[in-house]
XYZ file of C-alpha atoms in Angstrom:
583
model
C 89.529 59.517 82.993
C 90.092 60.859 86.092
C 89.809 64.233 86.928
C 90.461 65.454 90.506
C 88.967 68.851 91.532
C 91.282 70.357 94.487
C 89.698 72.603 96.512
C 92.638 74.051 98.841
C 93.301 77.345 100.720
C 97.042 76.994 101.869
C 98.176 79.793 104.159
C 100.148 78.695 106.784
C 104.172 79.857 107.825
C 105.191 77.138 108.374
C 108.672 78.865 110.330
C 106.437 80.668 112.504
C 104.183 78.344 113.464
C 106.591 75.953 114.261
C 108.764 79.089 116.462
C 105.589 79.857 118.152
C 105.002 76.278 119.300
C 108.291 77.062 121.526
C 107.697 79.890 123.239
C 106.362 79.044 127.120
C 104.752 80.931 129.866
C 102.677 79.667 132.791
C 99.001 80.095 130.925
C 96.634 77.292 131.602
C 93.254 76.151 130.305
C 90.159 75.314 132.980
C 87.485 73.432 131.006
C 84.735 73.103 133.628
C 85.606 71.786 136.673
C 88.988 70.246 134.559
C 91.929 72.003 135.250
C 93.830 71.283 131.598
C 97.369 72.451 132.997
C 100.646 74.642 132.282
C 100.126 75.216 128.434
C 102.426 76.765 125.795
C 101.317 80.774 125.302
C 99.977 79.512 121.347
C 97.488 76.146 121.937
C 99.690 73.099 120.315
C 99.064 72.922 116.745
C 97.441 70.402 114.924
C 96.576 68.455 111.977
C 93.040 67.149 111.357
C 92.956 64.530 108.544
C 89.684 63.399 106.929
C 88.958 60.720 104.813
C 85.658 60.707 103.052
C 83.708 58.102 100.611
C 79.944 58.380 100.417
C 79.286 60.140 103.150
C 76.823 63.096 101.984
C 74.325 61.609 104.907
C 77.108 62.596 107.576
C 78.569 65.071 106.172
C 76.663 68.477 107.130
C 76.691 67.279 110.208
C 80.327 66.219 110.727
C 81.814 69.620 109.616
C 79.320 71.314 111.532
C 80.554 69.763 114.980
C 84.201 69.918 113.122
C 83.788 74.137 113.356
C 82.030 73.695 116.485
C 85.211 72.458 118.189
C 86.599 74.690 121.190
C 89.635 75.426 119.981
C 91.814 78.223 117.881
C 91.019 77.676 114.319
C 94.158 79.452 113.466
C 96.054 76.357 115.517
C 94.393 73.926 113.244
C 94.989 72.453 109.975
C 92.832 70.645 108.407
C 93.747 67.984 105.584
C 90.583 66.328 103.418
C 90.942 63.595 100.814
C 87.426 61.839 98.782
C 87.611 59.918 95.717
C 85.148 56.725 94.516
C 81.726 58.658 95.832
C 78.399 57.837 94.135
C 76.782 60.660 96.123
C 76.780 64.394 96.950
C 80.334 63.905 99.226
C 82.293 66.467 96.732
C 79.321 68.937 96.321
C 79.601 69.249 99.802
C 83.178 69.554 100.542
C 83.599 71.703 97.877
C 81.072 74.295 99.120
C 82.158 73.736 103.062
C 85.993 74.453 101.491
C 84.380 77.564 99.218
C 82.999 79.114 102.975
C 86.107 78.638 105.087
C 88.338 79.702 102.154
C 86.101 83.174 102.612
C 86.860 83.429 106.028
C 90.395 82.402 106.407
C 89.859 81.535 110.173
C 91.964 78.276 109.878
C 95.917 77.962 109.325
C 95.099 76.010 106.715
C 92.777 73.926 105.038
C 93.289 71.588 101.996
C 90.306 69.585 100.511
C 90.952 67.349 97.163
C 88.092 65.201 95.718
C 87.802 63.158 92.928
C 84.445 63.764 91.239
C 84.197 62.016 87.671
C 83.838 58.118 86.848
C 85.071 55.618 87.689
C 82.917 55.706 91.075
C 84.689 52.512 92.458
C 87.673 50.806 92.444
C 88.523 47.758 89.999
C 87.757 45.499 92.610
C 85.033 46.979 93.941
C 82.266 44.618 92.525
C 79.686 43.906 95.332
C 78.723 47.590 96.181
C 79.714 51.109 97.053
C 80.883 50.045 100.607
C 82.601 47.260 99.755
C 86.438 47.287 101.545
C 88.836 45.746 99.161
C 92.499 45.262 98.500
C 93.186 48.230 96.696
C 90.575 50.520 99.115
C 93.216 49.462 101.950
C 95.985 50.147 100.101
C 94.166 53.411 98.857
C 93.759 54.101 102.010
C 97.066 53.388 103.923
C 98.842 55.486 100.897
C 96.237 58.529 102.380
C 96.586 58.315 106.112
C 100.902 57.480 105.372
C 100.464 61.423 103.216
C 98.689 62.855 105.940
C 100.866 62.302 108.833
C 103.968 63.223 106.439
C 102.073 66.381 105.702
C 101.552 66.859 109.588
C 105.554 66.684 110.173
C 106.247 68.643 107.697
C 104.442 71.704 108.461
C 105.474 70.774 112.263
C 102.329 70.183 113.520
C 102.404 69.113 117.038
C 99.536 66.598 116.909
C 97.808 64.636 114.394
C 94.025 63.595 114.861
C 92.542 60.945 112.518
C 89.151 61.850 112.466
C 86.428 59.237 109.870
C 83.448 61.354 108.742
C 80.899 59.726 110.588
C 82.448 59.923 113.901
C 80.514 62.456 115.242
C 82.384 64.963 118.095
C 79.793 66.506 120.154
C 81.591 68.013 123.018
C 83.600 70.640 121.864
C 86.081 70.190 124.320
C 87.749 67.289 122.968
C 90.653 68.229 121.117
C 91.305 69.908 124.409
C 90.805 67.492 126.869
C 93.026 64.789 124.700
C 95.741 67.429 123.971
C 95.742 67.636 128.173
C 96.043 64.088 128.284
C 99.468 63.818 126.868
C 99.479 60.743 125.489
C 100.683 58.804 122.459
C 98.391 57.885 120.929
C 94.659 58.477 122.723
C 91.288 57.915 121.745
C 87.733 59.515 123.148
C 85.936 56.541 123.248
C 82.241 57.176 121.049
C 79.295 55.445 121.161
C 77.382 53.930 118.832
C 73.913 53.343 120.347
C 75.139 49.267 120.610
C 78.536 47.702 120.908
C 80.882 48.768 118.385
C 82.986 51.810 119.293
C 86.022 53.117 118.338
C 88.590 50.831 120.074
C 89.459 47.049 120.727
C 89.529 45.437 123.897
C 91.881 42.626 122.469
C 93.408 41.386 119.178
C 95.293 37.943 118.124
C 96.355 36.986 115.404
C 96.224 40.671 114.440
C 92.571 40.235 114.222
C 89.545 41.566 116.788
C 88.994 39.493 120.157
C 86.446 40.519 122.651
C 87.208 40.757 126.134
C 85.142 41.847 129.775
C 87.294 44.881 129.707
C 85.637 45.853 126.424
C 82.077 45.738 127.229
C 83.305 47.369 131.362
C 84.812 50.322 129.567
C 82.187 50.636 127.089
C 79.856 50.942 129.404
C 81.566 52.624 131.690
C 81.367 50.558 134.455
C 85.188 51.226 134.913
C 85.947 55.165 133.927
C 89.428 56.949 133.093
C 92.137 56.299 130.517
C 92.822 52.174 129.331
C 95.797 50.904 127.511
C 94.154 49.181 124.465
C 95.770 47.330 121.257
C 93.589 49.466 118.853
C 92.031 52.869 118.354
C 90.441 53.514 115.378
C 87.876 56.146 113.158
C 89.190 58.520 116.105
C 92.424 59.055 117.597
C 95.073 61.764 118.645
C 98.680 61.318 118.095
C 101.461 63.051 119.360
C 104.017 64.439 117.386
C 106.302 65.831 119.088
C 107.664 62.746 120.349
C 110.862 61.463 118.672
C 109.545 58.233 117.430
C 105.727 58.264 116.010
C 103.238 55.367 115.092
C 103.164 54.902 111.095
C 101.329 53.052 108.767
C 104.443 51.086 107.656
C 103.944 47.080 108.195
C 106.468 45.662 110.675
C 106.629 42.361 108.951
C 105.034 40.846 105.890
C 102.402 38.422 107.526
C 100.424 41.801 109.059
C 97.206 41.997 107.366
C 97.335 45.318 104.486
C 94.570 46.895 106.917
C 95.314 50.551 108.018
C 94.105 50.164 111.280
C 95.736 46.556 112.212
C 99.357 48.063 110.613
C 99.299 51.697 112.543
C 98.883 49.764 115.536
C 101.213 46.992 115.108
C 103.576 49.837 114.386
C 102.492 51.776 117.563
C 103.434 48.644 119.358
C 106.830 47.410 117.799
C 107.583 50.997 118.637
C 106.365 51.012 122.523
C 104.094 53.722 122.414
C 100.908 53.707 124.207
C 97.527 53.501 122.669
C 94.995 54.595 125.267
C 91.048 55.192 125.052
C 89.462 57.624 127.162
C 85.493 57.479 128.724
C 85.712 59.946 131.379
C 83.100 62.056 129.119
C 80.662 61.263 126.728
C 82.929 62.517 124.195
C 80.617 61.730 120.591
C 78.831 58.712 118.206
C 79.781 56.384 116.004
C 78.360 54.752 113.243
C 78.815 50.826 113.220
C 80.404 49.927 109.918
C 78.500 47.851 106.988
C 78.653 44.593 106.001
C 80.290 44.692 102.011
C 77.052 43.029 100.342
C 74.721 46.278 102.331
C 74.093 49.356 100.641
C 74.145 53.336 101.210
C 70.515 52.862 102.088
C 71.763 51.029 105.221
C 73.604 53.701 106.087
C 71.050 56.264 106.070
C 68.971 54.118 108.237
C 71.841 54.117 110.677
C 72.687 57.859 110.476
C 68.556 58.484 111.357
C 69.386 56.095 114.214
C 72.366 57.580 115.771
C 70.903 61.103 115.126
C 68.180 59.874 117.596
C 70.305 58.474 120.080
C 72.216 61.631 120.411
C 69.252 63.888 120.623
C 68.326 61.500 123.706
C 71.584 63.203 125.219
C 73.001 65.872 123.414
C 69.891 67.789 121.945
C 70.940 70.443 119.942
C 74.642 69.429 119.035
C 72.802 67.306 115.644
C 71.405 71.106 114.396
C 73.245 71.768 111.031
C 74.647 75.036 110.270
C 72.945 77.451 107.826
C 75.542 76.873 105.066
C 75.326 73.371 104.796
C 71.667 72.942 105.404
C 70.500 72.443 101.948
C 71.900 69.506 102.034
C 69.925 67.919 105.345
C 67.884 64.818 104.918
C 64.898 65.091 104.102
C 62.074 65.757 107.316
C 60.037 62.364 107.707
C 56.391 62.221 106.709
C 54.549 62.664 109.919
C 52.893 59.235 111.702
C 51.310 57.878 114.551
C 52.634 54.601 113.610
C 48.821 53.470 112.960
C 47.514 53.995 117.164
C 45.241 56.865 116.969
C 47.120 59.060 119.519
C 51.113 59.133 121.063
C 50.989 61.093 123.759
C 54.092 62.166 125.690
C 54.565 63.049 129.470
C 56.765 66.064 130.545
C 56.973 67.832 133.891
C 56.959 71.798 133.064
C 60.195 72.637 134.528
C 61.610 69.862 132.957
C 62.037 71.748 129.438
C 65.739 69.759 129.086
C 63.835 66.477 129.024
C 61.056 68.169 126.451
C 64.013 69.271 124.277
C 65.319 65.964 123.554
C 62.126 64.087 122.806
C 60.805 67.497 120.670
C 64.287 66.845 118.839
C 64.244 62.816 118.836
C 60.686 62.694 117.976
C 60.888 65.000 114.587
C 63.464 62.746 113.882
C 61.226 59.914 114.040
C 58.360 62.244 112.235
C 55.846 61.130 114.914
C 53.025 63.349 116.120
C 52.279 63.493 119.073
C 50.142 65.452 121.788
C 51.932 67.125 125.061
C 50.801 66.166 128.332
C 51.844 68.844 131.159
C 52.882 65.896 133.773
C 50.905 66.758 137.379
C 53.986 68.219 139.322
C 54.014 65.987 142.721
C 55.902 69.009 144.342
C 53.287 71.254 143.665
C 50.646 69.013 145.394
C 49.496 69.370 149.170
C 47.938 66.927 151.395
C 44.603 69.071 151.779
C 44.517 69.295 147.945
C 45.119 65.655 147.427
C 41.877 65.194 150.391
C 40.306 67.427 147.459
C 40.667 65.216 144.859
C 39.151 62.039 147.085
C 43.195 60.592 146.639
C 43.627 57.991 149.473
C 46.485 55.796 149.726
C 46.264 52.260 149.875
C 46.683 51.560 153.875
C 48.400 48.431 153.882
C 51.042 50.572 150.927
C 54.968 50.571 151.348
C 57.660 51.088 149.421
C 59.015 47.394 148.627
C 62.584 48.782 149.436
C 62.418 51.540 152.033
C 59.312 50.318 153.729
C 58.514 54.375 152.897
C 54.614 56.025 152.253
C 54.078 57.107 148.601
C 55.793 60.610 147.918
C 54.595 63.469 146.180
C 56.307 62.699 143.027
C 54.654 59.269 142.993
C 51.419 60.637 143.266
C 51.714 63.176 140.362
C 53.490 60.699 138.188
C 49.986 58.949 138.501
C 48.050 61.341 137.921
C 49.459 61.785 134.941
C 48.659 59.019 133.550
C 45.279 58.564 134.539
C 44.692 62.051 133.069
C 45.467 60.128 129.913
C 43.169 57.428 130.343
C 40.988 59.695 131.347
C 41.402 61.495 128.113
C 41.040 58.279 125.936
C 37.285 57.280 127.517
C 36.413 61.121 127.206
C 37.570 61.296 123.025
C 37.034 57.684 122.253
C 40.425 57.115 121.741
C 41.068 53.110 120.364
C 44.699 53.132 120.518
C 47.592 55.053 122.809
C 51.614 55.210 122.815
C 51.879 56.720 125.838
C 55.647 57.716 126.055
C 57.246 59.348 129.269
C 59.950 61.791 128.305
C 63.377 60.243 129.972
C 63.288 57.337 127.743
C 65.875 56.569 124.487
C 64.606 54.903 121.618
C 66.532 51.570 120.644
C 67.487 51.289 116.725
C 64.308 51.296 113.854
C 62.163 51.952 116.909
C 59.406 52.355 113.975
C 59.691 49.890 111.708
C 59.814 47.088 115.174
C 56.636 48.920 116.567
C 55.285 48.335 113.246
C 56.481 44.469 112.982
C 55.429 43.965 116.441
C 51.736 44.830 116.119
C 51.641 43.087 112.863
C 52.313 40.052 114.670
C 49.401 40.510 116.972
C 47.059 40.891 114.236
C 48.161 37.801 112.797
C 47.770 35.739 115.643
C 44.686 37.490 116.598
C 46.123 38.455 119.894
C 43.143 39.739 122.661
C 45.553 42.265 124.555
C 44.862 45.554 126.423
C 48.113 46.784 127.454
C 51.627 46.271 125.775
C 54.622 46.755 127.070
C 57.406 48.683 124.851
C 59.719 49.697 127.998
C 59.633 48.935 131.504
C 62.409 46.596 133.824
C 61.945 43.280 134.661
C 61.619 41.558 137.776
C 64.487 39.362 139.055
C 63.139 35.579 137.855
C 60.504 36.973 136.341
C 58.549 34.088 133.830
C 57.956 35.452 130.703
C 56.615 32.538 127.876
C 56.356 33.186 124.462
C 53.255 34.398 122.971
C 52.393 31.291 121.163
C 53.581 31.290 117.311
C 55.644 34.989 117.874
C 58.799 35.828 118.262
C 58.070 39.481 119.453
C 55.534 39.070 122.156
C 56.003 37.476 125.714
C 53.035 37.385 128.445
C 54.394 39.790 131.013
C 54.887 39.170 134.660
C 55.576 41.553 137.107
C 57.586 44.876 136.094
C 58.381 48.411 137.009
C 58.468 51.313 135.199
C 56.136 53.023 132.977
C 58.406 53.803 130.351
C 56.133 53.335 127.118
C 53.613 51.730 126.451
C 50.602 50.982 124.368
C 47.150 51.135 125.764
C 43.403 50.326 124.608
C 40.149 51.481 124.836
C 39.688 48.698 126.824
C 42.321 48.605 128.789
C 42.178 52.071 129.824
C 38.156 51.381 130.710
C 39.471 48.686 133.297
C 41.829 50.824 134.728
C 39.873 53.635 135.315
C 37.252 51.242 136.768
C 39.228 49.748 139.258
C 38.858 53.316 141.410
C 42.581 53.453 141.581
C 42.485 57.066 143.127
C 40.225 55.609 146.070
C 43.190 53.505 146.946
C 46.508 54.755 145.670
C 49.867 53.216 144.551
C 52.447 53.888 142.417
C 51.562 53.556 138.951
C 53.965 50.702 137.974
C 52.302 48.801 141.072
C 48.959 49.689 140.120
C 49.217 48.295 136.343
C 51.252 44.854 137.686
C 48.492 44.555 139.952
C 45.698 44.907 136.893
C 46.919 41.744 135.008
C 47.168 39.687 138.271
C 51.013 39.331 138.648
C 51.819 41.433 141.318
C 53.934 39.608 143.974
C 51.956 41.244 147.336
C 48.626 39.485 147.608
C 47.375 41.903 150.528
C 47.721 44.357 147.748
C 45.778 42.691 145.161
C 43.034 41.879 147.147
C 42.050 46.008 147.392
C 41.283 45.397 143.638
C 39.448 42.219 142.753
C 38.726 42.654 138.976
C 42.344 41.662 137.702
C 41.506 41.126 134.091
C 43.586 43.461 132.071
C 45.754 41.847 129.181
C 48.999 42.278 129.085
C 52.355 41.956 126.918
C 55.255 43.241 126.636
C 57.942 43.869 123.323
C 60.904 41.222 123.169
C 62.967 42.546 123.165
C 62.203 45.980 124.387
C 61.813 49.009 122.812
C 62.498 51.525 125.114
C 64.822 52.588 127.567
C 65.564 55.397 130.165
C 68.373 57.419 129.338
C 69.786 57.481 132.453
C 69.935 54.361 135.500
C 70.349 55.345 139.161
C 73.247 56.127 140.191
C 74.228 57.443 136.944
C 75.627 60.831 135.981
C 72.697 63.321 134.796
C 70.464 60.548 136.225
C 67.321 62.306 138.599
C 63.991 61.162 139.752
C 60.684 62.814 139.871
C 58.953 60.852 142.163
C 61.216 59.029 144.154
C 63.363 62.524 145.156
C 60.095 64.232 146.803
C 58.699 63.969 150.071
C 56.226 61.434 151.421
C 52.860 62.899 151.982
C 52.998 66.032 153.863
C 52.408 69.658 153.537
C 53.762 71.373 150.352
C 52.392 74.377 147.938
C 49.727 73.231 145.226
C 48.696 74.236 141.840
C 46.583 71.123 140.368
C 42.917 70.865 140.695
C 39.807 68.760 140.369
C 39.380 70.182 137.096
C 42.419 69.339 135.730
C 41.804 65.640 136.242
């Protein structure tokens, strides 16, 4: 039998808050450097609905970005339905509903689970995230209640919100309520290529399109008509004629998404998605025959990928934090040291891999990067640093700068460091880098595959950018390792005893480049011969990850993107605080 547990604390009047929603004056909202606009006295009220099935991984960390929103509580409602969970989901809401029940902060807030067998539907044979008839039509019945619920108590807007979208700017609901829109969706990445809209549809059904992957990567930025928004949207209600989940015809698909926006259509209201901010995340639905364990992998991903951007929004609130996964057992991922690279007054950057890297449960040593701005020309005479003569910049025909010398010397510190302790194996990791998806477990599969085929490297390659044309064969027998040709960028990578012998024996210091030179030059596929001749012993071995591993966070040109070495002045007189010893 059945037995639903409601958890609901009901206090809204509904007369009132309805009257309020009238009265006007000439208030408006600034968020930023966004000017939001003439607003009514009371912020518009609204409705957040929730559906939730299995979702104890995403949970504590949903409603803690849910209360972290920017916006009066006593404006919001929010409306929570789970049934057919195999996990902790009710626990959860129940306690999160106990707490805010205690504080009476929101208008209103109504949370009904269903928390006794049977765990799945009828139909639901293949596993617990299996989407069947009767989950759609489970579904549709929920979402239909919801927005009736939202009219009824006169709520302005409605915002479908899916558990494991994840809303880490707490302006949001502001910045779509300033919109004023239809229907209007923050667009929210996923660390790949599903997000929470569709670039086209026939046949009722998903089509990809260039616009999709433009806006997704917002190559294009603003507000785009769409034929779908999904897991996250905004609705207007105060329009005369709203978006249901009624079908228009019998040959629509019983799919809530497909039939709310085949309604939206036959009705001529606009569905737009917005990615003028990074708004939140999204986790990529499963396949029916995967399991929760799929999803938990996923959640440790995305929790990554934010922390590579938004460092502290993942941190769950005291009340919820018994239920937080479980901290990782600490590795090195079998090298005997990781070491990571961060410039002192560059504590943002050390914040996000401190937060990405617990995540990961690696342990690591901190390397206090050699600040190029702190270096002078008489101290860099100290330290017998000469530039290669015949050195320019490939692009600006420009002398090394400051920053390129200290991001150097950085790294050879490590070397250094790996001769000195007898160090076998090194991830050496810079710190504006984001991890791509089970950054372990392909780390892990990689190297495997170079103990198998007995590969003699010194240096591999986990990040780094490619040069145009570059020719890159297959190791033989892998389908993980290709022989590297010439690349910038010392993202990550992993480094030998070995290797790091024939790098410090090359003298580098006596005749200085830019590290991502230097290291090209090393395994003899450097492009500039004149350069190549200054060091004659070109033996290292190198590979690279394929695909890679690692990438930076931010590409130039990009919004929050800066550079350390390439933002700095050529050689010239500046203040200093590095010395011999330090090398």
């Amino acid at each position: 039998m059945k037995i639903p547990l409601l958890y609901s604390v009901v206090y809204f009047a509904v007369s009132g808050w309805a009257q309020n929603n009238n009265n006007n004056n000439n208030n408006s909202t600034i968020i930023g450097e966004d000017i939001i606009g003439e607003r009514d006295e009371l912020e518009p009220s609204v409705l957040i609905a929730v559906l939730v099935r299995n979702k104890a991984h995403t949970l504590p960390y949903f409603l803690t970005l849910l209360e972290r929103l920017d916006y009066p509580e006593d404006r919001i409602s929010i409306w929570i339905r789970s049934d057919h969970n195999e996990d902790s989901s009710p626990a959860i809401l129940k306690a999160w509903a106990s707490d805010v029940e205690s504080r009476r902060e929101y208008h209103s807030v109504s949370v009904e689970t269903i928390d006794s067998p049977p765990y799945r539907q009828p139909d639901q044979t293949v596993s617990a995230v299996q989407w069947t008839s009767k989950r759609f039509r489970h579904v549709i019945r929920l979402k239909e209640a919801a927005l009736q619920i939202a009219r009824k108590i006169w709520a302005d807007y409605i915002w479908f919100l899916d558990a494991d979208a994840f809303i880490v700017d707490p302006q949001t609901l502001r910045r779509l309520i300033s919109k004023k829109k239809d229907i209007v969706a923050p667009m929210l990445s996923s660390g790949g290529l599903y997000s929470n809209f569709w670039g086209g549809m026939q046949n009722y059904y998903y089509v990809r399109t260039d616009d999709y992957k433009e806006i997704l990567d917002r190559k294009k930025s603003g507000c785009f008509t769409v034929p779908m928004v999904h897991s996250c949207y905004l609705m207007n209600l105060r329009k005369k004629v709203v978006a249901t989940f009624e079908r228009v015809n019998e040959t629509i698909p019983e799919d809530d998404i497909i039939l709310f926006a085949t309604n939206a259509k036959s009705k001529n209201l606009t569905m737009e998605v917005c990615n003028d901010h990074q708004y939140g995340f999204i986790l990529a639905p499963l396949d029916d025959k995967q399991d929760l364990r799929q999803d938990y992998a996923q959640m440790m991903n995305l929790r990554v990928e934010i922390a590579s951007y938004w460092p502290t929004s993942m941190e769950i609130m005291p009340k919820l934090s018994r239920w937080a996964p479980e901290d990782p057992k600490m590795t090195t991922l079998g090298f005997d040291k990781i070491y990571v690279i961060n410039l002192k007054r560059r504590p943002d950057r050390l914040l996000k891999m401190k937060n990405a890297l617990a995540i990961l449960g690696f342990e690591y040593q901190l390397v206090e990067a050699t600040d190029g701005r702190a270096l002078t020309k008489s101290e860099v005479d100290k330290l017998g640093i000469k530039q290669l003569p015949e050195y320019r910049d490939p692009y600006s025909k420009r002398l090394m700068t400051y920053g390129e010398i200290g991001c150097f010397l950085s790294h050879y510190r490590i070397w250094k460091m790996m001769l000195r302790e007898g160090v076998t194996t090194a991830l050496i990791l810079e710190d504006d880098i984001r991890f791509e998806p089970y950054f372990a477990h392909q780390v892990q599969r990689l190297f495997e595959d170079a103990a198998r085929l007995s590969l003699d490297w010194d240096l591999m390659y986990l990040g780094r950018k490619r040069s145009a044309g570059a020719n890159e064969p297959w190791v033989t027998g892998s389908t993980r390792i290709v022989r590297v040709d010439y690349s910038y960028w010392t993202l990550g990578y992993v480094l030998t005893y070995r290797g790091a012998k024939k790098l410090m024996d090359a003298k580098p210091l006596e005749k200085l480049i830019p590290v991502d030179e230097f290291l090209p030059i090393m395994f003899d596929r450097h492009v500039n011969d004149e350069w190549k001749r200054a060091f004659p012993k070109r033996d290292l071995k190198a590979f690279s990850a394929e695909p890679l591993l690692l990438y930076p966070t931010h590409y130039t040109g990009e919004l929050g993107y800066i550079s350390d070495t390439e933002v700095s002045a050529t050689i010239g007189p500046t203040n200093c605080n590095v010395t011999r010893d330090e090398l």
